[in-house]
XYZ file of C-alpha atoms in Angstrom:
325
model
C -17.430 23.068 8.895
C -15.194 23.402 12.258
C -11.464 22.773 12.787
C -11.324 19.134 13.303
C -7.435 18.535 15.542
C -6.314 14.886 15.317
C -4.083 12.260 16.658
C -0.891 10.870 15.304
C -1.082 7.937 14.881
C 2.392 5.674 15.628
C 1.193 2.626 15.113
C 1.717 3.666 11.230
C 4.375 3.274 12.467
C 5.262 0.544 14.656
C 1.437 -1.601 14.416
C 2.769 -3.132 11.810
C 6.564 -4.611 13.185
C 3.930 -5.775 15.866
C 1.648 -7.762 14.052
C 4.484 -9.038 12.631
C 4.116 -11.247 16.214
C 1.044 -12.374 15.795
C 1.639 -14.233 12.511
C 1.574 -12.319 9.512
C 4.456 -13.456 6.465
C 6.297 -11.703 5.036
C 5.156 -11.094 2.210
C 2.625 -9.051 3.362
C 4.135 -6.785 4.905
C 6.612 -6.897 1.459
C 2.751 -5.573 -0.247
C 2.427 -2.955 2.532
C 5.240 -1.231 2.553
C 4.810 -1.033 -0.823
C 1.700 1.276 -0.437
C 2.494 3.839 1.975
C 2.289 7.588 0.419
C 5.854 8.917 0.507
C 6.083 13.147 0.875
C 8.740 13.708 -1.321
C 11.054 16.641 0.022
C 10.437 16.671 3.331
C 13.532 17.153 5.503
C 14.876 21.329 4.701
C 17.686 21.813 2.318
C 18.620 25.149 2.649
C 20.726 24.872 5.734
C 24.315 24.364 6.586
C 25.790 21.724 7.486
C 27.323 23.900 10.554
C 23.988 24.437 11.467
C 22.520 20.654 11.150
C 22.694 17.201 14.190
C 25.110 15.486 14.039
C 23.494 12.236 14.178
C 22.790 10.019 16.765
C 24.897 7.678 18.920
C 22.230 5.093 17.685
C 19.297 4.200 17.060
C 16.064 6.073 14.885
C 14.153 8.815 16.142
C 11.132 9.490 13.955
C 9.128 13.192 14.116
C 5.913 11.492 14.453
C 3.065 14.533 13.562
C -1.003 14.908 13.142
C -2.311 17.512 11.473
C -5.624 19.884 11.945
C -5.055 20.182 7.792
C -8.629 22.714 8.243
C -10.309 20.045 4.801
C -13.105 17.593 4.089
C -10.410 15.256 2.065
C -8.187 13.583 3.055
C -4.300 15.083 3.242
C -2.222 12.323 4.120
C -1.889 8.950 3.192
C -3.007 6.685 -0.619
C -5.925 8.488 -0.797
C -4.753 11.655 -0.742
C -6.995 14.034 -1.784
C -5.893 17.195 -0.699
C -2.037 18.147 -0.101
C 0.188 17.732 2.729
C 0.836 21.186 3.403
C -1.036 24.610 2.452
C 0.296 27.630 3.716
C -1.198 29.107 6.669
C -3.967 26.463 6.054
C -2.880 23.328 8.621
C -1.097 22.965 12.033
C 0.709 20.611 13.691
C -1.802 19.809 16.178
C 0.334 16.411 18.066
C 4.280 16.182 17.620
C 6.406 13.068 19.298
C 9.549 12.806 19.116
C 9.656 8.474 19.292
C 13.053 7.129 19.692
C 13.891 3.281 18.769
C 16.708 2.355 20.909
C 19.376 -0.341 18.401
C 18.704 -2.157 20.848
C 15.351 -2.979 19.503
C 14.245 -3.101 23.281
C 11.254 -0.898 22.909
C 9.913 2.647 22.119
C 9.974 6.407 23.734
C 7.338 8.753 22.574
C 8.334 12.577 24.111
C 4.993 14.661 23.487
C 5.982 18.210 22.089
C 3.413 20.491 23.608
C 1.555 21.955 20.608
C 2.220 25.671 22.863
C 5.858 25.482 23.139
C 7.740 28.901 22.434
C 9.877 28.414 20.821
C 12.359 30.299 17.437
C 11.274 29.469 14.533
C 13.647 29.818 11.747
C 12.564 32.804 9.931
C 10.089 34.262 11.957
C 11.475 34.140 15.394
C 9.473 33.148 18.487
C 6.008 32.028 17.826
C 4.006 28.054 19.344
C 5.785 25.408 17.826
C 2.719 24.498 15.655
C 3.211 27.545 13.845
C 6.201 25.720 12.182
C 4.138 23.261 10.329
C 1.502 26.114 9.209
C 4.183 28.271 7.514
C 6.361 25.816 5.995
C 5.014 22.986 6.375
C 7.088 19.767 7.208
C 10.781 21.076 5.890
C 10.238 24.139 8.782
C 9.158 21.910 11.273
C 11.702 19.463 11.423
C 14.219 22.116 11.161
C 12.507 24.293 14.336
C 12.006 20.989 16.066
C 15.722 19.984 15.618
C 17.816 23.279 16.923
C 14.961 23.042 19.644
C 16.521 19.667 20.390
C 19.597 19.133 19.096
C 18.558 15.889 17.666
C 18.756 14.314 14.215
C 15.250 13.651 13.025
C 16.125 10.357 10.947
C 12.004 9.745 9.528
C 8.838 12.464 9.353
C 5.595 10.649 9.814
C 2.242 12.647 9.099
C -2.028 11.608 9.360
C -4.780 13.700 9.332
C -7.847 13.262 10.995
C -9.524 11.473 8.520
C -6.472 7.893 9.121
C -7.048 8.677 12.220
C -11.345 8.440 12.959
C -11.031 5.235 10.208
C -7.963 2.794 12.472
C -10.366 3.286 15.897
C -12.979 2.208 14.515
C -11.380 -0.768 11.547
C -9.465 -1.990 16.071
C -13.772 -2.436 16.914
C -12.522 1.384 19.279
C -11.515 1.772 22.633
C -11.736 1.431 25.863
C -10.919 4.479 27.910
C -11.011 5.582 31.462
C -12.224 8.894 32.202
C -12.952 10.832 35.223
C -13.143 6.767 36.954
C -15.169 4.632 33.745
C -14.536 2.981 31.411
C -16.338 4.368 27.754
C -16.531 2.530 24.761
C -14.476 5.159 22.098
C -16.129 5.357 18.637
C -13.572 7.286 16.383
C -15.658 9.710 16.158
C -15.795 10.149 20.553
C -12.197 8.858 20.489
C -11.298 12.474 18.522
C -13.229 14.051 20.333
C -11.514 13.350 23.553
C -8.090 13.831 22.246
C -8.778 17.234 21.269
C -10.203 17.939 24.604
C -7.912 20.453 26.355
C -10.179 22.774 28.528
C -11.270 21.567 31.091
C -7.861 19.277 32.231
C -7.035 20.601 34.588
C -2.823 21.030 32.960
C -4.382 21.320 29.532
C -1.653 21.476 27.032
C -0.072 18.391 28.880
C -2.816 16.458 29.747
C -4.421 16.458 26.195
C -0.776 15.188 24.978
C -1.162 12.320 28.096
C -4.872 12.119 26.669
C -3.172 11.554 22.777
C -0.395 8.951 24.201
C -3.124 7.264 26.369
C -5.679 7.206 23.123
C -2.236 5.680 21.058
C -1.642 2.824 24.253
C -5.372 1.813 23.702
C -5.559 1.006 19.989
C -1.751 0.156 19.993
C -3.379 -2.958 23.280
C -6.264 -3.822 20.735
C -5.175 -3.575 17.601
C -2.473 -7.189 19.337
C -5.978 -8.367 20.557
C -6.055 -12.721 19.393
C -9.698 -11.424 17.186
C -6.852 -8.805 14.872
C -4.350 -10.895 15.155
C -5.457 -14.318 13.827
C -8.229 -13.843 11.472
C -5.902 -12.425 8.413
C -9.357 -10.864 6.908
C -8.825 -8.395 10.515
C -5.368 -7.665 9.596
C -5.711 -7.642 5.852
C -8.322 -4.433 7.551
C -6.213 -3.658 10.147
C -3.319 -3.350 7.378
C -5.167 -1.524 4.535
C -6.209 1.284 6.952
C -3.031 2.189 8.252
C -0.986 2.046 5.255
C -3.617 4.066 3.834
C -3.752 6.843 6.294
C -0.201 7.570 7.046
C 2.209 9.533 4.662
C 6.095 9.514 4.923
C 9.471 11.052 4.676
C 10.386 9.765 0.911
C 14.247 9.109 2.639
C 12.358 5.868 3.740
C 12.374 3.377 1.718
C 10.553 0.086 1.454
C 13.870 -1.941 2.761
C 14.475 0.413 5.373
C 10.092 0.478 6.139
C 11.082 -3.862 5.730
C 14.374 -3.101 7.634
C 12.624 -0.839 11.053
C 9.216 -3.542 11.248
C 11.782 -6.462 11.209
C 13.821 -5.073 14.153
C 10.794 -3.841 15.886
C 8.763 -6.931 15.680
C 9.064 -7.723 19.322
C 7.813 -4.989 21.016
C 4.824 -4.360 22.489
C 2.683 -1.618 23.863
C 4.035 -2.318 27.635
C 7.683 -1.663 25.989
C 6.830 1.830 25.116
C 7.149 4.732 27.386
C 5.469 7.839 26.819
C 5.904 11.260 27.787
C 6.275 14.604 28.061
C 9.084 17.041 27.405
C 10.037 18.273 30.498
C 8.140 22.098 31.060
C 8.634 25.229 33.640
C 5.624 26.479 33.409
C 2.931 28.284 31.032
C 2.615 32.230 30.581
C 0.814 34.718 28.217
C 2.887 36.348 25.463
C 1.098 39.183 23.317
C -2.364 38.027 23.924
C -1.449 34.070 23.172
C -1.668 30.832 26.076
C 2.553 29.017 25.805
C 4.147 26.577 27.222
C 7.400 27.411 28.382
C 9.562 23.829 28.272
C 12.262 23.921 30.794
C 15.426 24.388 28.859
C 18.168 22.577 30.982
C 15.270 19.063 31.941
C 14.986 19.128 27.988
C 18.722 19.618 27.429
C 19.340 16.295 29.853
C 16.126 14.434 27.843
C 18.062 14.885 24.641
C 21.321 14.327 25.036
C 20.047 11.502 25.852
C 17.535 10.258 22.162
C 21.345 11.118 21.236
C 23.135 9.502 22.829
C 20.194 6.490 22.986
C 20.475 6.016 26.587
C 16.503 7.219 27.276
C 16.592 3.794 29.601
C 19.095 4.651 31.570
C 17.270 8.918 31.908
C 13.932 7.009 32.407
C 15.442 5.818 35.229
C 17.844 8.384 37.007
C 14.444 10.911 36.591
C 11.236 12.285 37.435
C 9.465 12.568 33.611
C 5.697 13.764 33.641
C 4.708 10.049 32.357
C 2.268 8.644 31.565
C 0.977 6.122 34.189
C -1.448 3.334 34.080
C -4.888 5.403 34.484
C -5.684 8.051 32.187
C -6.632 11.975 32.369
């Protein structure tokens, strides 16, 4: 079967907190957070302290990853039937840094194009998504931390089976394509977020499609139908917790605190953008994305300093608008 690429369901971490605002009892949060699968050894252990980024001055930053497992079986979540990572078998097609500010006012989602040409420790220059293929979560985290100098506090990974199921659980989503609103189920949405070659800006428009879909799912999850129907809510929470895997440093208590602190966050409070890009190039026959070192440096400094709101207000960004790509 051909490889299937996925969208990272960031709502697996944020969505449960959003559902709390709809009246889900704390007992349910305790129940469901205890069912989230953990990834052992997700963080690099052989990086000298001097080469580790300092903790951010406020808030938390998550690395959210969607993987192309090349497997017919789910590789993440409690229903996983195959390894989360096998050398050379998976590439992280979706990578987002999500910063949750200390004041719990929203969330800032920054997509890192998978074709970003970066230094991968021990491998030299390569596309960013190769880091996961070569070294799994530890090498990807190490690569992203060296690229941004932002401390990754936690990791979440989801495979394509979870992506499709989440979409169907919320009843599908409405997305505007070429000026027409189309209702999509999980399989159709998978095609939507995988599209790249026929988009004007290639991977950059593809990341906006991923973000647009994520926003649509979050919005759909918050509808009255989902929030006030106990059966519907339980089904959604079952799918969320069954399909996502997080690092084993994120305890049940940490996850509950995270969800509680961000329970009032709404899709309208989330800012979606791409990392600043200088252009594209062809290197050794590969089409690559060149990140803008200066502009990206300013963005990463704002993330480290927990000043993302000021950054967004003062800088032009490749930000997701109200429409779609």
